[in-house]
């Protein structure tokens, strides 16, 4: 199996197997997951529809055009920026050899540990008039006032794009690097033996091959960008998400906010289609073990080219990880006692526990979705899968609000039923407990888990489970015995991604948490919302370090697997 | 993987304990549950003093979005006893959402002047905060100012502002509408926009920083931020920002400075009604009022309660006597005006 196997995306099915009975369980499972995800979304749609519509003329005329164009420009800048950074860095560390290459290949993933709102706080401080950069410029040139020189304003759309791109490019880097390492290298070799030069190989062969992976990564980046509220609010950029909050909180119009959220759903659907479409074209199945043996030597770079490569890979790392780390370490140094603060320790434990629980729930749901799709690929299961991953791009607070309204209704209905029938009270068993937070985050990050497990599964030749089934295993049985063990690394990756994102998550947690439920993120936010970012610096560092551990594990495993 | 799953299993068990604990805490005797728009750090000293005095434990849930919607959705089962919030608009909101109940307490009514509480007893103000003008000590000579004057072209390119959609600014703009009517207020806002030094952003502290750095000469901010900066021992450079500005109380020679309030209300289905009442009475007491003033540099609503020395050093405040309900009534118009004028897009360059 040294060769590349390109398969039809519609997986072949052994026609002799009894189809119906086997598929139904999967369909039911996918349906249940989709129903849970749809619950908050439908609730928001219902809220949107109950409005009188009196706010629409105002929103259409004064709010939406500006918010739409700002959002569009931001998405464009972040999308282009992360594609360039992600592809360029992936290509550099895969194809060339230069000092620090191994370190860079591994470290380029680190910005994933920095949530966008923290990055925005840090960049705003770093590039501010009284921050280190401008202070140095003034000291060098003897300036004293802002009017003396020109310096770009980080609190702007391009500033927000810089911040968001610098922490989200790893999504593109990760997906693209895998392709360059696995299939791409082999094709590149073939092209090279046919006489193509390095740049021709890159543009004509590798880039087209990596396109689906790039698109999948960019889709995640764009969803994260669309969803972000903390960073754009801090940097004063009025996106659609900002308009949702401002309409809800300042105009007191939940209905109007829900309606803008529906406009956002259009963007979301576009991105889901783009991502799924990209994945469909990514139909390479290859045996991992044999790929490594065929690895051609890296091209060794000269001294100047090496320096260029170090700068090119180091810059994204500096922006996405270095600056936040520097700022928060600097502030935390004045507050070392906080590390032992019992409230922070408790918040840390809560963060780890809640993130772990969310990872279990989300990965479980993702496995159910994917295997139902594998067992019986129909238009229905496909549609249900797409619906189930829509939560990722809904603004966290809107999703959480929809969930809160529906869960509270469920709780109250159950409670009054139990009271009437048996005289006991169940209280707010879902909406008043940590279950709401876990469920909210699981819905938000199901798309991540699904994507990771799916891409692991796609690397397996489809005939593996077909073989098991032809030997008499049922679909579910072959899935358990054959597929599940094989995709275990992908499942671990999925769990790690969900863990990290939940640890960083803020808006859904703030809205859904019960009494006494404090995470590191809520701790930082409580400080930042009263304008004291520095007081939250210790907690911010703890978030970054917590999120770093699994990111390093993930990065390390990728290196071991494919890069040894 | 095995490590991971073990950790996760342990985590789940712990989570179960955490969540059941929080349910118990919410329903146990001798507690009071506070849903708060105010950051826990700001109210913790007060709640600690309350617990020390009465033995009643407090649980705080900080929510800066959706507090009203959450309490409404929780309905009869809501664990909320007391709602704490800033901004008159929010107080009116909770009342209109129907999630509060009437509180008729002699102690509270005696301590809180009528203009700072709802006639029906649905909500009560606790502190006031002036929306003042920060001015550069070096570059601004005058020691008096009016809000109206901020639209004067002589300030072109000199004013720093936080987002026009922020509730503090919305309340100020609503008061301008209440005093001058929509048309005049919009003209004024256009003038204000033309005078901006940069796109509105940051919080009140950032406006002081802008003046310190020379980006602008004037900024709009709340009084207590100045106190917070002047006493910031951990980031001493903030003292420099605060020292670069002087506090001007706008319109103090005529109608008075616009003030907003922070306040409290009792949740409609408060499960610990008795304790909630005790907490509310405590918050209105002279003791709590002076803690508020000392710790947060706000103005107590209780007449005669001590104002902190620091706040006194800013000068005397004469609050605008316009009823707060009237300001709240113009909030929506103010918010729409900000969109219409495009205030948050910054000065035209």
PDB file of C-alpha atoms in Angstrom, chain B residues 75-286:
ATOM      1  CA  UNK B  75     -39.211  31.603  36.631  1.00  0.00           C
ATOM      2  CA  UNK B  76     -40.552  30.354  39.943  1.00  0.00           C
ATOM      3  CA  UNK B  77     -37.547  28.108  40.449  1.00  0.00           C
ATOM      4  CA  UNK B  78     -35.041  30.921  40.209  1.00  0.00           C
ATOM      5  CA  UNK B  79     -32.590  30.910  43.109  1.00  0.00           C
ATOM      6  CA  UNK B  80     -32.101  34.687  42.761  1.00  0.00           C
ATOM      7  CA  UNK B  81     -32.869  36.754  45.861  1.00  0.00           C
ATOM      8  CA  UNK B  82     -31.280  40.117  45.274  1.00  0.00           C
ATOM      9  CA  UNK B  83     -30.370  41.752  41.968  1.00  0.00           C
ATOM     10  CA  UNK B  84     -27.507  44.247  41.959  1.00  0.00           C
ATOM     11  CA  UNK B  85     -26.844  46.382  38.927  1.00  0.00           C
ATOM     12  CA  UNK B  86     -25.429  49.636  37.689  1.00  0.00           C
ATOM     13  CA  UNK B  87     -27.243  51.999  35.363  1.00  0.00           C
ATOM     14  CA  UNK B  88     -30.753  53.309  35.692  1.00  0.00           C
ATOM     15  CA  UNK B  89     -31.720  51.679  32.403  1.00  0.00           C
ATOM     16  CA  UNK B  90     -30.957  48.262  33.777  1.00  0.00           C
ATOM     17  CA  UNK B  91     -32.974  48.933  36.927  1.00  0.00           C
ATOM     18  CA  UNK B  92     -35.969  49.984  34.867  1.00  0.00           C
ATOM     19  CA  UNK B  93     -35.414  46.928  32.678  1.00  0.00           C
ATOM     20  CA  UNK B  94     -35.631  44.471  35.545  1.00  0.00           C
ATOM     21  CA  UNK B  95     -38.783  46.122  36.714  1.00  0.00           C
ATOM     22  CA  UNK B  96     -40.356  46.030  33.260  1.00  0.00           C
ATOM     23  CA  UNK B  97     -39.396  42.405  32.757  1.00  0.00           C
ATOM     24  CA  UNK B  98     -41.529  41.644  35.808  1.00  0.00           C
ATOM     25  CA  UNK B  99     -38.772  39.887  37.699  1.00  0.00           C
ATOM     26  CA  UNK B 100     -38.808  42.098  40.789  1.00  0.00           C
ATOM     27  CA  UNK B 101     -41.163  42.470  43.740  1.00  0.00           C
ATOM     28  CA  UNK B 102     -42.209  45.366  45.899  1.00  0.00           C
ATOM     29  CA  UNK B 103     -40.118  45.996  48.969  1.00  0.00           C
ATOM     30  CA  UNK B 104     -41.625  48.233  51.591  1.00  0.00           C
ATOM     31  CA  UNK B 105     -39.082  48.692  54.315  1.00  0.00           C
ATOM     32  CA  UNK B 106     -39.049  51.673  56.609  1.00  0.00           C
ATOM     33  CA  UNK B 107     -35.297  51.417  57.098  1.00  0.00           C
ATOM     34  CA  UNK B 108     -34.625  51.508  53.390  1.00  0.00           C
ATOM     35  CA  UNK B 109     -37.117  54.242  52.624  1.00  0.00           C
ATOM     36  CA  UNK B 110     -35.678  56.438  55.355  1.00  0.00           C
ATOM     37  CA  UNK B 111     -32.127  56.020  54.126  1.00  0.00           C
ATOM     38  CA  UNK B 112     -32.586  56.302  50.391  1.00  0.00           C
ATOM     39  CA  UNK B 113     -33.971  59.612  49.182  1.00  0.00           C
ATOM     40  CA  UNK B 114     -37.126  59.394  47.101  1.00  0.00           C
ATOM     41  CA  UNK B 115     -35.425  60.569  43.902  1.00  0.00           C
ATOM     42  CA  UNK B 116     -33.147  57.551  44.005  1.00  0.00           C
ATOM     43  CA  UNK B 117     -35.796  54.861  44.375  1.00  0.00           C
ATOM     44  CA  UNK B 118     -38.819  53.545  42.572  1.00  0.00           C
ATOM     45  CA  UNK B 119     -42.063  54.879  44.077  1.00  0.00           C
ATOM     46  CA  UNK B 120     -43.437  51.327  44.054  1.00  0.00           C
ATOM     47  CA  UNK B 121     -40.368  49.942  45.818  1.00  0.00           C
ATOM     48  CA  UNK B 122     -39.349  47.789  42.836  1.00  0.00           C
ATOM     49  CA  UNK B 123     -35.775  49.110  42.869  1.00  0.00           C
ATOM     50  CA  UNK B 124     -33.496  51.285  44.974  1.00  0.00           C
ATOM     51  CA  UNK B 125     -30.400  53.310  44.149  1.00  0.00           C
ATOM     52  CA  UNK B 126     -27.322  52.650  46.279  1.00  0.00           C
ATOM     53  CA  UNK B 127     -24.635  54.928  44.920  1.00  0.00           C
ATOM     54  CA  UNK B 128     -24.353  57.699  42.398  1.00  0.00           C
ATOM     55  CA  UNK B 129     -21.512  58.286  40.015  1.00  0.00           C
ATOM     56  CA  UNK B 130     -20.965  61.517  38.162  1.00  0.00           C
ATOM     57  CA  UNK B 131     -20.304  61.369  34.412  1.00  0.00           C
ATOM     58  CA  UNK B 132     -17.627  64.028  34.403  1.00  0.00           C
ATOM     59  CA  UNK B 133     -15.131  65.529  32.009  1.00  0.00           C
ATOM     60  CA  UNK B 134     -11.467  64.624  32.432  1.00  0.00           C
ATOM     61  CA  UNK B 135      -9.292  67.511  31.244  1.00  0.00           C
ATOM     62  CA  UNK B 136      -5.560  67.798  30.760  1.00  0.00           C
ATOM     63  CA  UNK B 137      -3.948  69.743  33.585  1.00  0.00           C
ATOM     64  CA  UNK B 138      -1.292  71.062  31.175  1.00  0.00           C
ATOM     65  CA  UNK B 139      -3.286  71.883  28.099  1.00  0.00           C
ATOM     66  CA  UNK B 140      -6.740  72.882  29.308  1.00  0.00           C
ATOM     67  CA  UNK B 141      -6.885  76.142  31.163  1.00  0.00           C
ATOM     68  CA  UNK B 142     -10.553  76.457  31.999  1.00  0.00           C
ATOM     69  CA  UNK B 143     -11.879  74.952  35.209  1.00  0.00           C
ATOM     70  CA  UNK B 144     -15.540  74.794  34.264  1.00  0.00           C
ATOM     71  CA  UNK B 145     -17.250  73.192  31.333  1.00  0.00           C
ATOM     72  CA  UNK B 146     -20.666  72.169  30.053  1.00  0.00           C
ATOM     73  CA  UNK B 147     -21.663  69.040  28.142  1.00  0.00           C
ATOM     74  CA  UNK B 148     -23.006  71.347  25.438  1.00  0.00           C
ATOM     75  CA  UNK B 149     -19.588  72.882  25.018  1.00  0.00           C
ATOM     76  CA  UNK B 150     -18.116  69.526  23.985  1.00  0.00           C
ATOM     77  CA  UNK B 151     -19.626  70.112  20.547  1.00  0.00           C
ATOM     78  CA  UNK B 152     -17.853  73.450  20.188  1.00  0.00           C
ATOM     79  CA  UNK B 153     -15.454  73.397  17.196  1.00  0.00           C
ATOM     80  CA  UNK B 154     -12.685  74.786  19.401  1.00  0.00           C
ATOM     81  CA  UNK B 155     -12.199  71.226  20.684  1.00  0.00           C
ATOM     82  CA  UNK B 156     -11.770  69.761  17.202  1.00  0.00           C
ATOM     83  CA  UNK B 157      -9.576  66.657  17.346  1.00  0.00           C
ATOM     84  CA  UNK B 158      -9.209  66.955  21.112  1.00  0.00           C
ATOM     85  CA  UNK B 159     -11.836  64.687  22.711  1.00  0.00           C
ATOM     86  CA  UNK B 160     -11.470  61.027  23.714  1.00  0.00           C
ATOM     87  CA  UNK B 161     -14.525  58.853  24.258  1.00  0.00           C
ATOM     88  CA  UNK B 162     -15.352  55.243  24.989  1.00  0.00           C
ATOM     89  CA  UNK B 163     -17.891  53.506  22.741  1.00  0.00           C
ATOM     90  CA  UNK B 164     -21.015  55.600  22.298  1.00  0.00           C
ATOM     91  CA  UNK B 165     -23.052  52.442  22.782  1.00  0.00           C
ATOM     92  CA  UNK B 166     -21.707  51.895  26.270  1.00  0.00           C
ATOM     93  CA  UNK B 167     -24.494  52.258  28.808  1.00  0.00           C
ATOM     94  CA  UNK B 168     -22.751  55.073  30.677  1.00  0.00           C
ATOM     95  CA  UNK B 169     -22.618  57.170  27.517  1.00  0.00           C
ATOM     96  CA  UNK B 170     -26.117  56.141  26.451  1.00  0.00           C
ATOM     97  CA  UNK B 171     -27.473  57.448  29.759  1.00  0.00           C
ATOM     98  CA  UNK B 172     -25.600  60.730  29.289  1.00  0.00           C
ATOM     99  CA  UNK B 173     -26.922  61.099  25.731  1.00  0.00           C
ATOM    100  CA  UNK B 174     -30.420  60.214  26.956  1.00  0.00           C
ATOM    101  CA  UNK B 175     -30.171  63.062  29.455  1.00  0.00           C
ATOM    102  CA  UNK B 176     -29.172  65.404  26.618  1.00  0.00           C
ATOM    103  CA  UNK B 177     -32.286  64.300  24.706  1.00  0.00           C
ATOM    104  CA  UNK B 178     -34.391  64.840  27.825  1.00  0.00           C
ATOM    105  CA  UNK B 179     -33.074  68.379  28.230  1.00  0.00           C
ATOM    106  CA  UNK B 180     -32.872  69.538  24.623  1.00  0.00           C
ATOM    107  CA  UNK B 181     -35.111  67.305  22.535  1.00  0.00           C
ATOM    108  CA  UNK B 182     -33.991  64.833  19.889  1.00  0.00           C
ATOM    109  CA  UNK B 183     -33.195  67.308  17.160  1.00  0.00           C
ATOM    110  CA  UNK B 184     -30.902  69.501  19.231  1.00  0.00           C
ATOM    111  CA  UNK B 185     -29.272  66.489  20.860  1.00  0.00           C
ATOM    112  CA  UNK B 186     -28.470  65.012  17.462  1.00  0.00           C
ATOM    113  CA  UNK B 187     -26.869  68.243  16.315  1.00  0.00           C
ATOM    114  CA  UNK B 188     -24.836  68.190  19.482  1.00  0.00           C
ATOM    115  CA  UNK B 189     -23.759  64.598  18.953  1.00  0.00           C
ATOM    116  CA  UNK B 190     -22.623  65.415  15.421  1.00  0.00           C
ATOM    117  CA  UNK B 191     -20.503  68.199  16.850  1.00  0.00           C
ATOM    118  CA  UNK B 192     -19.100  65.849  19.456  1.00  0.00           C
ATOM    119  CA  UNK B 193     -18.228  63.363  16.740  1.00  0.00           C
ATOM    120  CA  UNK B 194     -16.436  66.041  14.737  1.00  0.00           C
ATOM    121  CA  UNK B 195     -14.348  66.860  17.812  1.00  0.00           C
ATOM    122  CA  UNK B 196     -13.172  63.330  18.478  1.00  0.00           C
ATOM    123  CA  UNK B 197      -9.440  62.711  18.505  1.00  0.00           C
ATOM    124  CA  UNK B 198      -9.823  59.049  17.544  1.00  0.00           C
ATOM    125  CA  UNK B 199     -12.310  56.246  17.139  1.00  0.00           C
ATOM    126  CA  UNK B 200     -14.175  55.683  20.429  1.00  0.00           C
ATOM    127  CA  UNK B 201     -12.727  52.725  22.318  1.00  0.00           C
ATOM    128  CA  UNK B 202     -11.386  51.481  25.621  1.00  0.00           C
ATOM    129  CA  UNK B 203     -12.920  52.116  29.009  1.00  0.00           C
ATOM    130  CA  UNK B 204     -12.971  55.275  31.110  1.00  0.00           C
ATOM    131  CA  UNK B 205      -9.431  54.608  32.286  1.00  0.00           C
ATOM    132  CA  UNK B 206      -8.222  54.509  28.690  1.00  0.00           C
ATOM    133  CA  UNK B 207      -9.566  58.038  28.188  1.00  0.00           C
ATOM    134  CA  UNK B 208      -7.391  59.310  31.039  1.00  0.00           C
ATOM    135  CA  UNK B 209      -4.478  57.467  29.474  1.00  0.00           C
ATOM    136  CA  UNK B 210      -5.223  59.214  26.178  1.00  0.00           C
ATOM    137  CA  UNK B 211      -4.957  62.571  27.903  1.00  0.00           C
ATOM    138  CA  UNK B 212      -1.753  61.545  29.652  1.00  0.00           C
ATOM    139  CA  UNK B 213      -0.222  60.483  26.341  1.00  0.00           C
ATOM    140  CA  UNK B 214      -1.263  63.699  24.634  1.00  0.00           C
ATOM    141  CA  UNK B 215      -3.651  62.028  22.231  1.00  0.00           C
ATOM    142  CA  UNK B 216      -6.473  64.231  23.439  1.00  0.00           C
ATOM    143  CA  UNK B 217      -7.171  67.071  25.868  1.00  0.00           C
ATOM    144  CA  UNK B 218     -10.623  66.077  27.106  1.00  0.00           C
ATOM    145  CA  UNK B 219     -12.284  62.790  27.936  1.00  0.00           C
ATOM    146  CA  UNK B 220     -15.590  61.709  29.421  1.00  0.00           C
ATOM    147  CA  UNK B 221     -15.488  59.333  32.353  1.00  0.00           C
ATOM    148  CA  UNK B 222     -16.951  58.377  35.698  1.00  0.00           C
ATOM    149  CA  UNK B 223     -15.588  59.875  38.881  1.00  0.00           C
ATOM    150  CA  UNK B 224     -14.579  56.643  40.590  1.00  0.00           C
ATOM    151  CA  UNK B 225     -12.152  55.595  37.859  1.00  0.00           C
ATOM    152  CA  UNK B 226      -9.917  58.470  38.891  1.00  0.00           C
ATOM    153  CA  UNK B 227      -9.829  57.165  42.458  1.00  0.00           C
ATOM    154  CA  UNK B 228      -9.079  53.656  41.208  1.00  0.00           C
ATOM    155  CA  UNK B 229      -6.117  54.903  39.190  1.00  0.00           C
ATOM    156  CA  UNK B 230      -4.749  57.141  41.931  1.00  0.00           C
ATOM    157  CA  UNK B 231      -4.660  54.211  44.351  1.00  0.00           C
ATOM    158  CA  UNK B 232      -3.276  51.593  41.962  1.00  0.00           C
ATOM    159  CA  UNK B 233      -0.167  50.423  43.780  1.00  0.00           C
ATOM    160  CA  UNK B 234       0.519  47.487  41.494  1.00  0.00           C
ATOM    161  CA  UNK B 235       0.614  49.478  38.257  1.00  0.00           C
ATOM    162  CA  UNK B 236       1.941  52.798  39.560  1.00  0.00           C
ATOM    163  CA  UNK B 237       2.087  54.304  36.070  1.00  0.00           C
ATOM    164  CA  UNK B 238      -1.688  54.639  36.287  1.00  0.00           C
ATOM    165  CA  UNK B 239      -1.142  57.240  38.982  1.00  0.00           C
ATOM    166  CA  UNK B 240       0.643  59.299  36.336  1.00  0.00           C
ATOM    167  CA  UNK B 241      -2.371  59.045  34.054  1.00  0.00           C
ATOM    168  CA  UNK B 242      -4.684  60.190  36.830  1.00  0.00           C
ATOM    169  CA  UNK B 243      -2.297  62.959  37.824  1.00  0.00           C
ATOM    170  CA  UNK B 244      -2.275  64.268  34.264  1.00  0.00           C
ATOM    171  CA  UNK B 245      -5.986  65.082  34.470  1.00  0.00           C
ATOM    172  CA  UNK B 246      -8.282  67.281  36.444  1.00  0.00           C
ATOM    173  CA  UNK B 247     -11.906  66.440  37.063  1.00  0.00           C
ATOM    174  CA  UNK B 248     -14.398  68.997  35.744  1.00  0.00           C
ATOM    175  CA  UNK B 249     -18.011  68.696  36.884  1.00  0.00           C
ATOM    176  CA  UNK B 250     -19.993  69.780  33.805  1.00  0.00           C
ATOM    177  CA  UNK B 251     -22.904  72.185  34.103  1.00  0.00           C
ATOM    178  CA  UNK B 252     -22.292  72.592  37.821  1.00  0.00           C
ATOM    179  CA  UNK B 253     -23.254  76.253  37.567  1.00  0.00           C
ATOM    180  CA  UNK B 254     -26.630  75.467  36.040  1.00  0.00           C
ATOM    181  CA  UNK B 255     -28.688  72.255  35.882  1.00  0.00           C
ATOM    182  CA  UNK B 256     -25.985  70.078  37.404  1.00  0.00           C
ATOM    183  CA  UNK B 257     -23.821  67.137  36.400  1.00  0.00           C
ATOM    184  CA  UNK B 258     -25.364  64.015  34.929  1.00  0.00           C
ATOM    185  CA  UNK B 259     -25.264  61.209  37.478  1.00  0.00           C
ATOM    186  CA  UNK B 260     -26.137  57.595  37.090  1.00  0.00           C
ATOM    187  CA  UNK B 261     -26.822  55.141  39.865  1.00  0.00           C
ATOM    188  CA  UNK B 262     -26.044  51.642  40.888  1.00  0.00           C
ATOM    189  CA  UNK B 263     -28.880  49.911  42.649  1.00  0.00           C
ATOM    190  CA  UNK B 264     -30.660  46.844  43.944  1.00  0.00           C
ATOM    191  CA  UNK B 265     -33.960  45.040  43.623  1.00  0.00           C
ATOM    192  CA  UNK B 266     -35.554  41.972  45.171  1.00  0.00           C
ATOM    193  CA  UNK B 267     -36.174  39.111  42.768  1.00  0.00           C
ATOM    194  CA  UNK B 268     -39.839  38.230  42.308  1.00  0.00           C
ATOM    195  CA  UNK B 269     -39.511  34.622  43.420  1.00  0.00           C
ATOM    196  CA  UNK B 270     -36.767  35.165  45.986  1.00  0.00           C
ATOM    197  CA  UNK B 271     -36.509  31.876  47.917  1.00  0.00           C
ATOM    198  CA  UNK B 272     -34.783  33.560  50.871  1.00  0.00           C
ATOM    199  CA  UNK B 273     -36.985  36.579  51.194  1.00  0.00           C
ATOM    200  CA  UNK B 274     -36.193  37.360  54.828  1.00  0.00           C
ATOM    201  CA  UNK B 275     -32.456  37.265  54.276  1.00  0.00           C
ATOM    202  CA  UNK B 276     -32.782  39.236  51.073  1.00  0.00           C
ATOM    203  CA  UNK B 277     -34.548  41.978  52.952  1.00  0.00           C
ATOM    204  CA  UNK B 278     -31.827  41.971  55.601  1.00  0.00           C
ATOM    205  CA  UNK B 279     -29.173  42.330  52.930  1.00  0.00           C
ATOM    206  CA  UNK B 280     -31.005  45.162  51.221  1.00  0.00           C
ATOM    207  CA  UNK B 281     -31.479  46.984  54.512  1.00  0.00           C
ATOM    208  CA  UNK B 282     -27.816  46.506  55.248  1.00  0.00           C
ATOM    209  CA  UNK B 283     -26.791  47.909  51.865  1.00  0.00           C
ATOM    210  CA  UNK B 284     -28.851  51.007  52.574  1.00  0.00           C
ATOM    211  CA  UNK B 285     -27.357  51.426  56.049  1.00  0.00           C
ATOM    212  CA  UNK B 286     -24.843  54.100  56.948  1.00  0.00           C
TER     213      UNK B 286
END
